[in-house]
Amino acid sequence: MLKPRAAVQNLPAYDPPLVWREGLRLDFNENTAGCSPRVHARLRELSANDIGYYREREPMEAAVAAHLGIDSDEVLLTNGVDEAIHLLCETFLNPEDEALLVVPTFITYELSARSTGARVIKVPAGKNFSFPISDLLAQINPRTRLIAVANPNNPTGATAEPDALLEAARRAPNAAVLIDEAYFEFYGKTLLGAWRGGDVPNLFVARTFSKAYGMAGLRVGALAGNSANVGMVRRLACPFNVNAVALACLPAAMGDSEYVRQYVEQVRRGREELQREFARWGIRCWESQASFVLAKIGAGQARFMQGMEARGVLVHDRSRDHNCEGCVRISIGKTEHTGQLLKAMRETLAEIGVTEIS
Ligand SMILES: Cc1ncc(COP(=O)(O)O)c(C=O)c1O
């Protein structure tokens, strides 16, 4: 075997799901309704040449920028937010640098930062997974070159106040500060454009078409920020990093805001229902502003997951995340899927001996 760079050799291998994920997939924060019918129709009408040609991403970059209300030189389209994270790390992190993360959080930040050889400093979230602003600020030093925060966070659904995030960006002027707003549509608050204020030119915001737009399989994300900083990241991006099919579908996706609105409404309602249901069984879960809920099943967690799977509902084991022993994360989807989820949950909880308290 060839010897890889030490930073790559030290990365854990990706651990894909062991089984073919059949059933209601509430384990990977996917959109259970899929893409808008307009996107699907556009896919069907693609020509052979649409597939045969390299398609430039720039015209769609301008369209996405207009959709977000910012300039096109402030946006880089990427192969999902995953690629945006990777590019940001590759652009700004040297092996002697430090990346600051609040844990538990989305694993890609750690993997991409570590792949550069940089040191990852993990700051544990506070009580109820609150954003630990004082602890985070205390870790900032001249070597801090990246701070990545998912807002809302995955897997907790917790949010950080805009002021806290801006303060972190101000106090770490040498760091790229990424606010990953993958679940923005389910929450509603954004820092998009905040880099224009003058005191946080180091701020980046990421958005995705994977979640509320239901296009995870097409792989489109957007990295937004100060034009000079985004320009540096752009130098590293492959010219055709976003595929032609995805680019061709973006106008239809952005044109169907009603589809996104309706889906988000269903998720928000389902989120409340699920939180209420956990309360009825005396199971701790955390207030979420995203499209999923984290719950502490406790000692019966493995049996809960098995029982759910036997009923055709897949949920995600998060017990290895920091401070998440006995926890599962459950994605919320369309109303009918929430019904299916709640039914399977009631049966499973009764089966593993949990009793209803109200
Ligand atoms: C916080 C967060 N960021 C980014 C992603 C990945 O987004 P994309 O599909 O755009 O790569 C996820 C997916 O689960 C996520 O939870």
mmCIF file of C-alpha atoms and ligand atoms in Angstrom:
data_model
loop_
_atom_site.group_PDB
_atom_site.id
_atom_site.type_symbol
_atom_site.label_atom_id
_atom_site.label_comp_id
_atom_site.label_asym_id
_atom_site.label_seq_id
_atom_site.Cartn_x
_atom_site.Cartn_y
_atom_site.Cartn_z
ATOM 1 C CA MET A 1 0.000 0.000 0.000
ATOM 2 C CA LEU A 2 1.192 3.543 -0.734
ATOM 3 C CA LYS A 3 1.901 5.643 2.308
ATOM 4 C CA PRO A 4 -0.693 8.405 2.600
ATOM 5 C CA ARG A 5 -0.030 11.707 4.367
ATOM 6 C CA ALA A 6 0.028 11.141 8.119
ATOM 7 C CA ALA A 7 -3.055 13.359 8.565
ATOM 8 C CA VAL A 8 -5.021 11.098 6.207
ATOM 9 C CA GLN A 9 -3.682 7.897 7.751
ATOM 10 C CA ASN A 10 -4.905 9.094 11.148
ATOM 11 C CA LEU A 11 -8.475 9.666 9.974
ATOM 12 C CA PRO A 12 -11.078 7.058 10.947
ATOM 13 C CA ALA A 13 -12.511 5.139 7.974
ATOM 14 C CA TYR A 14 -16.054 6.177 7.044
ATOM 15 C CA ASP A 15 -18.507 3.816 8.667
ATOM 16 C CA PRO A 16 -21.411 3.421 6.229
ATOM 17 C CA PRO A 17 -24.756 1.948 7.332
ATOM 18 C CA LEU A 18 -24.348 -1.818 7.503
ATOM 19 C CA VAL A 19 -27.684 -2.742 6.032
ATOM 20 C CA TRP A 20 -29.493 -1.719 2.905
ATOM 21 C CA ARG A 21 -31.523 1.137 4.367
ATOM 22 C CA GLU A 22 -34.996 -0.066 3.498
ATOM 23 C CA GLY A 23 -38.048 1.352 5.172
ATOM 24 C CA LEU A 24 -38.822 4.832 6.392
ATOM 25 C CA ARG A 25 -35.392 6.458 6.500
ATOM 26 C CA LEU A 26 -35.395 8.812 9.460
ATOM 27 C CA ASP A 27 -31.723 8.235 10.207
ATOM 28 C CA PHE A 28 -29.835 10.625 7.892
ATOM 29 C CA ASN A 29 -31.854 13.852 8.025
ATOM 30 C CA GLU A 30 -33.169 13.364 4.532
ATOM 31 C CA ASN A 31 -36.312 14.975 3.158
ATOM 32 C CA THR A 32 -38.952 12.221 3.136
ATOM 33 C CA ALA A 33 -40.978 13.921 0.384
ATOM 34 C CA GLY A 34 -38.053 14.219 -2.037
ATOM 35 C CA CYS A 35 -37.601 17.111 -4.426
ATOM 36 C CA SER A 36 -40.315 19.394 -5.766
ATOM 37 C CA PRO A 37 -42.398 17.964 -8.644
ATOM 38 C CA ARG A 38 -41.037 20.844 -10.750
ATOM 39 C CA VAL A 39 -37.492 19.634 -10.179
ATOM 40 C CA HIS A 40 -38.551 16.098 -11.025
ATOM 41 C CA ALA A 41 -40.189 17.299 -14.237
ATOM 42 C CA ARG A 42 -37.036 19.223 -15.198
ATOM 43 C CA LEU A 43 -34.965 16.079 -14.628
ATOM 44 C CA ARG A 44 -37.170 14.122 -16.993
ATOM 45 C CA GLU A 45 -36.793 16.639 -19.800
ATOM 46 C CA LEU A 46 -32.978 16.792 -19.753
ATOM 47 C CA SER A 47 -31.451 16.077 -23.152
ATOM 48 C CA ALA A 48 -28.496 13.882 -24.040
ATOM 49 C CA ASN A 49 -26.403 17.012 -24.549
ATOM 50 C CA ASP A 50 -27.395 18.380 -21.156
ATOM 51 C CA ILE A 51 -25.597 15.343 -19.793
ATOM 52 C CA GLY A 52 -22.795 15.287 -22.371
ATOM 53 C CA TYR A 53 -21.469 18.791 -21.837
ATOM 54 C CA TYR A 54 -19.465 20.269 -19.003
ATOM 55 C CA ARG A 55 -21.774 22.859 -17.552
ATOM 56 C CA GLU A 56 -20.379 26.064 -16.012
ATOM 57 C CA ARG A 57 -21.577 26.776 -12.534
ATOM 58 C CA GLU A 58 -21.249 30.608 -12.793
ATOM 59 C CA PRO A 59 -24.713 31.409 -14.247
ATOM 60 C CA MET A 60 -26.320 29.406 -11.472
ATOM 61 C CA GLU A 61 -24.052 31.044 -8.928
ATOM 62 C CA ALA A 62 -25.574 34.366 -9.985
ATOM 63 C CA ALA A 63 -29.086 32.898 -9.730
ATOM 64 C CA VAL A 64 -28.465 31.444 -6.261
ATOM 65 C CA ALA A 65 -26.899 34.730 -5.112
ATOM 66 C CA ALA A 66 -30.002 36.610 -6.277
ATOM 67 C CA HIS A 67 -32.176 34.045 -4.490
ATOM 68 C CA LEU A 68 -30.196 34.630 -1.282
ATOM 69 C CA GLY A 69 -30.153 38.420 -1.774
ATOM 70 C CA ILE A 70 -26.365 38.755 -2.056
ATOM 71 C CA ASP A 71 -23.855 39.369 -4.872
ATOM 72 C CA SER A 72 -22.624 36.563 -7.106
ATOM 73 C CA ASP A 73 -18.987 37.095 -6.097
ATOM 74 C CA GLU A 74 -20.097 36.385 -2.514
ATOM 75 C CA VAL A 75 -21.239 32.840 -3.393
ATOM 76 C CA LEU A 76 -19.487 29.644 -4.365
ATOM 77 C CA LEU A 77 -21.653 26.700 -5.346
ATOM 78 C CA THR A 78 -20.311 23.449 -4.004
ATOM 79 C CA ASN A 79 -20.919 19.718 -4.161
ATOM 80 C CA GLY A 80 -23.067 19.925 -1.059
ATOM 81 C CA VAL A 81 -22.057 21.734 2.123
ATOM 82 C CA ASP A 82 -19.741 18.766 2.659
ATOM 83 C CA GLU A 83 -17.492 20.110 -0.097
ATOM 84 C CA ALA A 84 -17.792 23.678 1.197
ATOM 85 C CA ILE A 85 -16.432 22.516 4.570
ATOM 86 C CA HIS A 86 -13.629 20.617 2.914
ATOM 87 C CA LEU A 87 -12.641 23.561 0.699
ATOM 88 C CA LEU A 88 -12.728 25.978 3.613
ATOM 89 C CA CYS A 89 -10.377 23.746 5.610
ATOM 90 C CA GLU A 90 -8.043 23.279 2.653
ATOM 91 C CA THR A 91 -7.964 27.018 2.004
ATOM 92 C CA PHE A 92 -7.277 28.266 5.506
ATOM 93 C CA LEU A 93 -5.790 25.521 7.692
ATOM 94 C CA ASN A 94 -2.076 24.764 7.944
ATOM 95 C CA PRO A 95 -0.817 21.760 9.933
ATOM 96 C CA GLU A 96 0.248 23.975 12.852
ATOM 97 C CA ASP A 97 -3.199 25.639 13.070
ATOM 98 C CA GLU A 98 -6.160 24.951 15.316
ATOM 99 C CA ALA A 99 -9.815 24.407 14.436
ATOM 100 C CA LEU A 100 -12.396 25.035 17.152
ATOM 101 C CA LEU A 101 -15.574 22.966 17.297
ATOM 102 C CA VAL A 102 -18.422 22.835 19.774
ATOM 103 C CA VAL A 103 -19.306 19.177 20.426
ATOM 104 C CA PRO A 104 -21.415 17.230 19.779
ATOM 105 C CA THR A 105 -21.687 18.404 16.197
ATOM 106 C CA PHE A 106 -21.612 17.388 12.529
ATOM 107 C CA ILE A 107 -18.648 15.036 12.073
ATOM 108 C CA THR A 108 -17.453 16.438 8.720
ATOM 109 C CA TYR A 109 -15.920 19.519 10.393
ATOM 110 C CA GLU A 110 -13.572 17.348 12.392
ATOM 111 C CA LEU A 111 -12.685 15.033 9.503
ATOM 112 C CA SER A 112 -12.004 17.844 7.037
ATOM 113 C CA ALA A 113 -10.008 19.874 9.551
ATOM 114 C CA ARG A 114 -7.952 16.874 10.615
ATOM 115 C CA SER A 115 -7.237 15.939 7.006
ATOM 116 C CA THR A 116 -5.158 19.123 6.703
ATOM 117 C CA GLY A 117 -3.054 18.102 9.701
ATOM 118 C CA ALA A 118 -4.502 20.896 11.852
ATOM 119 C CA ARG A 119 -5.332 20.278 15.499
ATOM 120 C CA VAL A 120 -9.014 20.044 16.390
ATOM 121 C CA ILE A 121 -9.970 21.593 19.721
ATOM 122 C CA LYS A 122 -13.360 20.439 20.993
ATOM 123 C CA VAL A 123 -15.366 22.670 23.278
ATOM 124 C CA PRO A 124 -18.210 20.741 24.985
ATOM 125 C CA ALA A 125 -21.654 22.294 24.685
ATOM 126 C CA GLY A 126 -23.185 23.635 27.898
ATOM 127 C CA LYS A 127 -26.239 22.470 29.824
ATOM 128 C CA ASN A 128 -29.004 21.255 27.480
ATOM 129 C CA PHE A 129 -26.470 21.516 24.656
ATOM 130 C CA SER A 130 -26.478 25.306 24.882
ATOM 131 C CA PHE A 131 -23.835 27.209 22.937
ATOM 132 C CA PRO A 132 -20.812 27.560 25.263
ATOM 133 C CA ILE A 133 -19.785 31.035 24.189
ATOM 134 C CA SER A 134 -17.471 31.819 27.147
ATOM 135 C CA ASP A 135 -15.658 28.489 26.856
ATOM 136 C CA LEU A 136 -15.334 28.948 23.101
ATOM 137 C CA LEU A 137 -13.937 32.470 23.439
ATOM 138 C CA ALA A 138 -11.481 31.211 26.051
ATOM 139 C CA GLN A 139 -10.012 28.767 23.503
ATOM 140 C CA ILE A 140 -9.349 31.368 20.803
ATOM 141 C CA ASN A 141 -5.680 32.138 20.249
ATOM 142 C CA PRO A 142 -3.507 33.290 17.315
ATOM 143 C CA ARG A 143 -3.351 29.704 15.971
ATOM 144 C CA THR A 144 -7.170 29.523 15.693
ATOM 145 C CA ARG A 145 -7.803 29.515 11.927
ATOM 146 C CA LEU A 146 -11.222 27.856 11.760
ATOM 147 C CA ILE A 147 -14.366 27.870 13.876
ATOM 148 C CA ALA A 148 -17.254 25.808 12.535
ATOM 149 C CA VAL A 149 -20.717 25.960 14.079
ATOM 150 C CA ALA A 150 -23.858 24.298 12.778
ATOM 151 C CA ASN A 151 -26.798 26.561 13.562
ATOM 152 C CA PRO A 152 -29.150 24.807 14.252
ATOM 153 C CA ASN A 153 -26.732 22.142 15.368
ATOM 154 C CA ASN A 154 -26.716 18.505 14.291
ATOM 155 C CA PRO A 155 -27.395 16.189 16.196
ATOM 156 C CA THR A 156 -28.918 18.318 18.988
ATOM 157 C CA GLY A 157 -31.143 20.790 17.127
ATOM 158 C CA ALA A 158 -29.880 23.510 19.503
ATOM 159 C CA THR A 159 -29.185 27.029 18.275
ATOM 160 C CA ALA A 160 -26.680 29.756 19.042
ATOM 161 C CA GLU A 161 -27.656 33.405 19.329
ATOM 162 C CA PRO A 162 -26.448 35.585 16.431
ATOM 163 C CA ASP A 163 -24.650 37.924 18.847
ATOM 164 C CA ALA A 164 -22.627 35.065 20.284
ATOM 165 C CA LEU A 165 -21.583 33.884 16.829
ATOM 166 C CA LEU A 166 -20.621 37.401 15.755
ATOM 167 C CA GLU A 167 -18.630 37.884 18.948
ATOM 168 C CA ALA A 168 -16.696 34.682 18.230
ATOM 169 C CA ALA A 169 -15.953 35.955 14.711
ATOM 170 C CA ARG A 170 -14.783 39.330 16.065
ATOM 171 C CA ARG A 171 -12.521 37.713 18.649
ATOM 172 C CA ALA A 172 -10.942 35.354 16.083
ATOM 173 C CA PRO A 173 -10.043 37.708 13.211
ATOM 174 C CA ASN A 174 -7.513 35.241 11.755
ATOM 175 C CA ALA A 175 -10.036 32.420 11.613
ATOM 176 C CA ALA A 176 -12.565 31.484 8.969
ATOM 177 C CA VAL A 177 -15.777 31.334 10.982
ATOM 178 C CA LEU A 178 -18.294 29.043 9.325
ATOM 179 C CA ILE A 179 -21.943 29.220 10.315
ATOM 180 C CA ASP A 180 -23.448 26.127 8.733
ATOM 181 C CA GLU A 181 -27.117 26.903 8.129
ATOM 182 C CA ALA A 182 -27.999 23.550 6.529
ATOM 183 C CA TYR A 183 -31.274 23.561 8.512
ATOM 184 C CA PHE A 184 -31.998 27.285 8.077
ATOM 185 C CA GLU A 185 -35.454 26.802 6.555
ATOM 186 C CA PHE A 186 -36.682 24.919 9.644
ATOM 187 C CA TYR A 187 -35.389 27.680 11.939
ATOM 188 C CA GLY A 188 -35.634 31.003 10.143
ATOM 189 C CA LYS A 189 -32.731 33.021 11.532
ATOM 190 C CA THR A 190 -29.637 33.727 9.470
ATOM 191 C CA LEU A 191 -26.320 35.541 9.499
ATOM 192 C CA LEU A 192 -26.275 35.785 5.715
ATOM 193 C CA GLY A 193 -24.703 39.105 4.736
ATOM 194 C CA ALA A 194 -23.349 39.863 8.241
ATOM 195 C CA TRP A 195 -19.808 39.890 6.794
ATOM 196 C CA ARG A 196 -20.724 43.163 5.092
ATOM 197 C CA GLY A 197 -20.841 45.056 8.414
ATOM 198 C CA GLY A 198 -17.088 45.552 8.384
ATOM 199 C CA ASP A 199 -16.091 43.931 11.662
ATOM 200 C CA VAL A 200 -16.561 40.268 10.668
ATOM 201 C CA PRO A 201 -15.164 39.882 7.121
ATOM 202 C CA ASN A 202 -14.012 36.407 8.243
ATOM 203 C CA LEU A 203 -17.598 35.117 8.529
ATOM 204 C CA PHE A 204 -18.928 32.464 6.111
ATOM 205 C CA VAL A 205 -22.455 31.074 5.878
ATOM 206 C CA ALA A 206 -23.255 27.718 4.257
ATOM 207 C CA ARG A 207 -26.634 26.704 2.856
ATOM 208 C CA THR A 208 -27.780 23.490 1.211
ATOM 209 C CA PHE A 209 -30.395 22.238 -1.210
ATOM 210 C CA SER A 210 -30.262 18.823 0.482
ATOM 211 C CA LYS A 211 -32.689 19.354 3.337
ATOM 212 C CA ALA A 212 -35.776 21.562 2.889
ATOM 213 C CA TYR A 213 -35.433 21.373 -0.928
ATOM 214 C CA GLY A 214 -35.161 17.563 -0.865
ATOM 215 C CA MET A 215 -32.220 17.345 -3.275
ATOM 216 C CA ALA A 216 -29.563 15.551 -1.212
ATOM 217 C CA GLY A 217 -28.835 13.137 -4.044
ATOM 218 C CA LEU A 218 -28.068 15.955 -6.477
ATOM 219 C CA ARG A 219 -25.429 17.471 -4.138
ATOM 220 C CA VAL A 220 -25.685 21.255 -4.164
ATOM 221 C CA GLY A 221 -24.555 23.585 -1.429
ATOM 222 C CA ALA A 222 -23.616 27.242 -1.322
ATOM 223 C CA LEU A 223 -20.745 28.835 0.559
ATOM 224 C CA ALA A 224 -21.323 32.544 1.059
ATOM 225 C CA GLY A 225 -19.103 35.237 2.517
ATOM 226 C CA ASN A 226 -16.939 38.256 1.872
ATOM 227 C CA SER A 227 -16.088 38.291 -1.858
ATOM 228 C CA ALA A 228 -12.296 38.362 -1.359
ATOM 229 C CA ASN A 229 -12.433 35.413 1.053
ATOM 230 C CA VAL A 230 -14.855 33.442 -1.105
ATOM 231 C CA GLY A 231 -12.572 34.228 -4.051
ATOM 232 C CA MET A 232 -9.720 32.437 -2.295
ATOM 233 C CA VAL A 233 -11.858 29.344 -1.699
ATOM 234 C CA ARG A 234 -12.983 29.506 -5.341
ATOM 235 C CA ARG A 235 -9.370 29.112 -6.468
ATOM 236 C CA LEU A 236 -9.347 25.673 -4.920
ATOM 237 C CA ALA A 237 -12.741 24.479 -6.188
ATOM 238 C CA CYS A 238 -12.708 22.282 -9.298
ATOM 239 C CA PRO A 239 -14.328 24.154 -12.202
ATOM 240 C CA PHE A 240 -17.088 21.552 -12.593
ATOM 241 C CA ASN A 241 -17.563 20.589 -8.951
ATOM 242 C CA VAL A 242 -21.365 20.840 -9.203
ATOM 243 C CA ASN A 243 -22.762 18.431 -11.762
ATOM 244 C CA ALA A 244 -24.748 19.454 -14.834
ATOM 245 C CA VAL A 245 -27.941 17.718 -13.706
ATOM 246 C CA ALA A 246 -27.980 19.551 -10.388
ATOM 247 C CA LEU A 247 -27.264 22.897 -12.042
ATOM 248 C CA ALA A 248 -30.062 22.363 -14.568
ATOM 249 C CA CYS A 249 -32.532 21.717 -11.743
ATOM 250 C CA LEU A 250 -31.708 24.711 -9.571
ATOM 251 C CA PRO A 251 -34.039 27.242 -11.254
ATOM 252 C CA ALA A 252 -36.986 24.856 -10.804
ATOM 253 C CA ALA A 253 -36.016 24.272 -7.172
ATOM 254 C CA MET A 254 -35.691 27.963 -6.354
ATOM 255 C CA GLY A 255 -38.870 28.713 -8.281
ATOM 256 C CA ASP A 256 -41.008 26.439 -6.128
ATOM 257 C CA SER A 257 -40.882 28.199 -2.771
ATOM 258 C CA GLU A 258 -44.418 26.995 -2.025
ATOM 259 C CA TYR A 259 -43.193 23.397 -2.058
ATOM 260 C CA VAL A 260 -40.455 24.206 0.443
ATOM 261 C CA ARG A 261 -42.872 26.191 2.618
ATOM 262 C CA GLN A 262 -45.349 23.324 2.789
ATOM 263 C CA TYR A 263 -42.680 20.786 3.629
ATOM 264 C CA VAL A 264 -41.162 22.970 6.343
ATOM 265 C CA GLU A 265 -44.598 23.468 7.872
ATOM 266 C CA GLN A 266 -45.128 19.702 8.056
ATOM 267 C CA VAL A 267 -41.719 19.211 9.660
ATOM 268 C CA ARG A 268 -42.324 21.928 12.244
ATOM 269 C CA ARG A 269 -45.671 20.387 13.197
ATOM 270 C CA GLY A 270 -44.151 16.903 13.312
ATOM 271 C CA ARG A 271 -41.304 18.177 15.470
ATOM 272 C CA GLU A 272 -43.746 19.425 18.090
ATOM 273 C CA GLU A 273 -45.775 16.217 17.961
ATOM 274 C CA LEU A 274 -42.683 14.108 18.442
ATOM 275 C CA GLN A 275 -41.451 16.226 21.344
ATOM 276 C CA ARG A 276 -44.885 15.928 22.982
ATOM 277 C CA GLU A 277 -44.890 12.178 22.442
ATOM 278 C CA PHE A 278 -41.523 11.748 24.135
ATOM 279 C CA ALA A 279 -42.797 13.805 27.083
ATOM 280 C CA ARG A 280 -45.799 11.455 27.392
ATOM 281 C CA TRP A 281 -43.411 8.542 27.875
ATOM 282 C CA GLY A 282 -41.153 10.439 30.272
ATOM 283 C CA ILE A 283 -38.320 10.364 27.745
ATOM 284 C CA ARG A 284 -35.956 13.292 27.679
ATOM 285 C CA CYS A 285 -35.604 15.067 24.356
ATOM 286 C CA TRP A 286 -34.148 18.417 23.456
ATOM 287 C CA GLU A 287 -35.856 21.435 21.981
ATOM 288 C CA SER A 288 -34.970 21.408 18.273
ATOM 289 C CA GLN A 289 -35.079 24.077 15.588
ATOM 290 C CA ALA A 290 -33.971 21.636 12.885
ATOM 291 C CA SER A 291 -35.630 18.793 10.977
ATOM 292 C CA PHE A 292 -34.873 16.190 13.650
ATOM 293 C CA VAL A 293 -35.098 15.568 17.361
ATOM 294 C CA LEU A 294 -32.481 14.080 19.688
ATOM 295 C CA ALA A 295 -33.877 11.911 22.488
ATOM 296 C CA LYS A 296 -32.306 10.011 25.366
ATOM 297 C CA ILE A 297 -33.826 6.541 25.378
ATOM 298 C CA GLY A 298 -31.292 5.378 27.949
ATOM 299 C CA ALA A 299 -30.469 1.745 28.718
ATOM 300 C CA GLY A 300 -33.068 0.414 26.262
ATOM 301 C CA GLN A 301 -31.590 2.364 23.334
ATOM 302 C CA ALA A 302 -30.325 -0.633 21.352
ATOM 303 C CA ARG A 303 -33.628 -2.490 21.779
ATOM 304 C CA PHE A 304 -35.511 0.662 20.807
ATOM 305 C CA MET A 305 -33.542 0.914 17.569
ATOM 306 C CA GLN A 306 -34.129 -2.778 16.813
ATOM 307 C CA GLY A 307 -37.846 -2.489 17.547
ATOM 308 C CA MET A 308 -38.144 0.533 15.282
ATOM 309 C CA GLU A 309 -36.236 -1.187 12.504
ATOM 310 C CA ALA A 310 -38.456 -4.260 12.813
ATOM 311 C CA ARG A 311 -41.392 -1.898 12.199
ATOM 312 C CA GLY A 312 -39.678 -0.422 9.143
ATOM 313 C CA VAL A 313 -38.506 2.856 10.707
ATOM 314 C CA LEU A 314 -34.793 3.660 10.744
ATOM 315 C CA VAL A 315 -33.432 6.073 13.359
ATOM 316 C CA HIS A 316 -29.840 7.126 14.040
ATOM 317 C CA ASP A 317 -27.765 5.868 16.955
ATOM 318 C CA ARG A 318 -25.967 8.909 18.435
ATOM 319 C CA SER A 319 -24.780 7.219 21.614
ATOM 320 C CA ARG A 320 -21.109 7.679 20.698
ATOM 321 C CA ASP A 321 -21.424 11.456 20.359
ATOM 322 C CA HIS A 322 -20.107 13.611 23.190
ATOM 323 C CA ASN A 323 -22.589 13.538 26.114
ATOM 324 C CA CYS A 324 -25.159 11.566 24.104
ATOM 325 C CA GLU A 325 -25.058 8.165 25.819
ATOM 326 C CA GLY A 326 -28.308 6.285 25.142
ATOM 327 C CA CYS A 327 -29.444 8.853 22.547
ATOM 328 C CA VAL A 328 -31.079 8.496 19.148
ATOM 329 C CA ARG A 329 -31.662 11.175 16.555
ATOM 330 C CA ILE A 330 -34.903 10.961 14.614
ATOM 331 C CA SER A 331 -35.514 12.951 11.431
ATOM 332 C CA ILE A 332 -38.953 14.420 10.838
ATOM 333 C CA GLY A 333 -40.585 14.256 7.435
ATOM 334 C CA LYS A 334 -43.997 14.545 5.837
ATOM 335 C CA THR A 335 -47.084 14.405 8.061
ATOM 336 C CA GLU A 336 -47.945 10.851 7.012
ATOM 337 C CA HIS A 337 -44.407 9.756 7.905
ATOM 338 C CA THR A 338 -44.696 11.368 11.332
ATOM 339 C CA GLY A 339 -47.849 9.300 11.837
ATOM 340 C CA GLN A 340 -45.961 6.141 10.866
ATOM 341 C CA LEU A 341 -43.089 7.124 13.166
ATOM 342 C CA LEU A 342 -45.319 7.772 16.177
ATOM 343 C CA LYS A 343 -47.162 4.480 15.728
ATOM 344 C CA ALA A 344 -43.913 2.502 15.531
ATOM 345 C CA MET A 345 -42.560 4.415 18.511
ATOM 346 C CA ARG A 346 -45.561 3.724 20.737
ATOM 347 C CA GLU A 347 -45.450 0.010 19.934
ATOM 348 C CA THR A 348 -41.689 -0.190 20.439
ATOM 349 C CA LEU A 349 -41.633 1.727 23.728
ATOM 350 C CA ALA A 350 -44.403 -0.486 25.122
ATOM 351 C CA GLU A 351 -42.516 -3.569 23.916
ATOM 352 C CA ILE A 352 -39.280 -2.595 25.662
ATOM 353 C CA GLY A 353 -41.091 -1.899 28.916
ATOM 354 C CA VAL A 354 -41.300 1.904 28.982
ATOM 355 C CA THR A 355 -44.581 3.067 30.497
ATOM 356 C CA GLU A 356 -46.622 6.085 29.528
ATOM 357 C CA ILE A 357 -46.791 8.740 32.239
ATOM 358 C CA SER A 358 -49.628 10.781 30.749
HETATM 359 C C1 LIG B 1 -24.991 20.528 9.819
HETATM 360 C C2 LIG B 1 -24.883 19.863 8.483
HETATM 361 N N1 LIG B 1 -24.150 20.435 7.536
HETATM 362 C C3 LIG B 1 -24.038 19.887 6.318
HETATM 363 C C4 LIG B 1 -24.652 18.690 6.005
HETATM 364 C C5 LIG B 1 -24.436 18.090 4.655
HETATM 365 O O1 LIG B 1 -25.079 18.858 3.706
HETATM 366 P P1 LIG B 1 -24.901 18.560 2.167
HETATM 367 O O2 LIG B 1 -25.843 17.472 1.798
HETATM 368 O O3 LIG B 1 -25.224 19.871 1.537
HETATM 369 O O4 LIG B 1 -23.467 18.163 1.956
HETATM 370 C C6 LIG B 1 -25.421 18.044 6.963
HETATM 371 C C7 LIG B 1 -26.073 16.760 6.634
HETATM 372 O O5 LIG B 1 -26.589 16.049 7.404
HETATM 373 C C8 LIG B 1 -25.534 18.651 8.234
HETATM 374 O O6 LIG B 1 -26.235 18.062 9.202
#
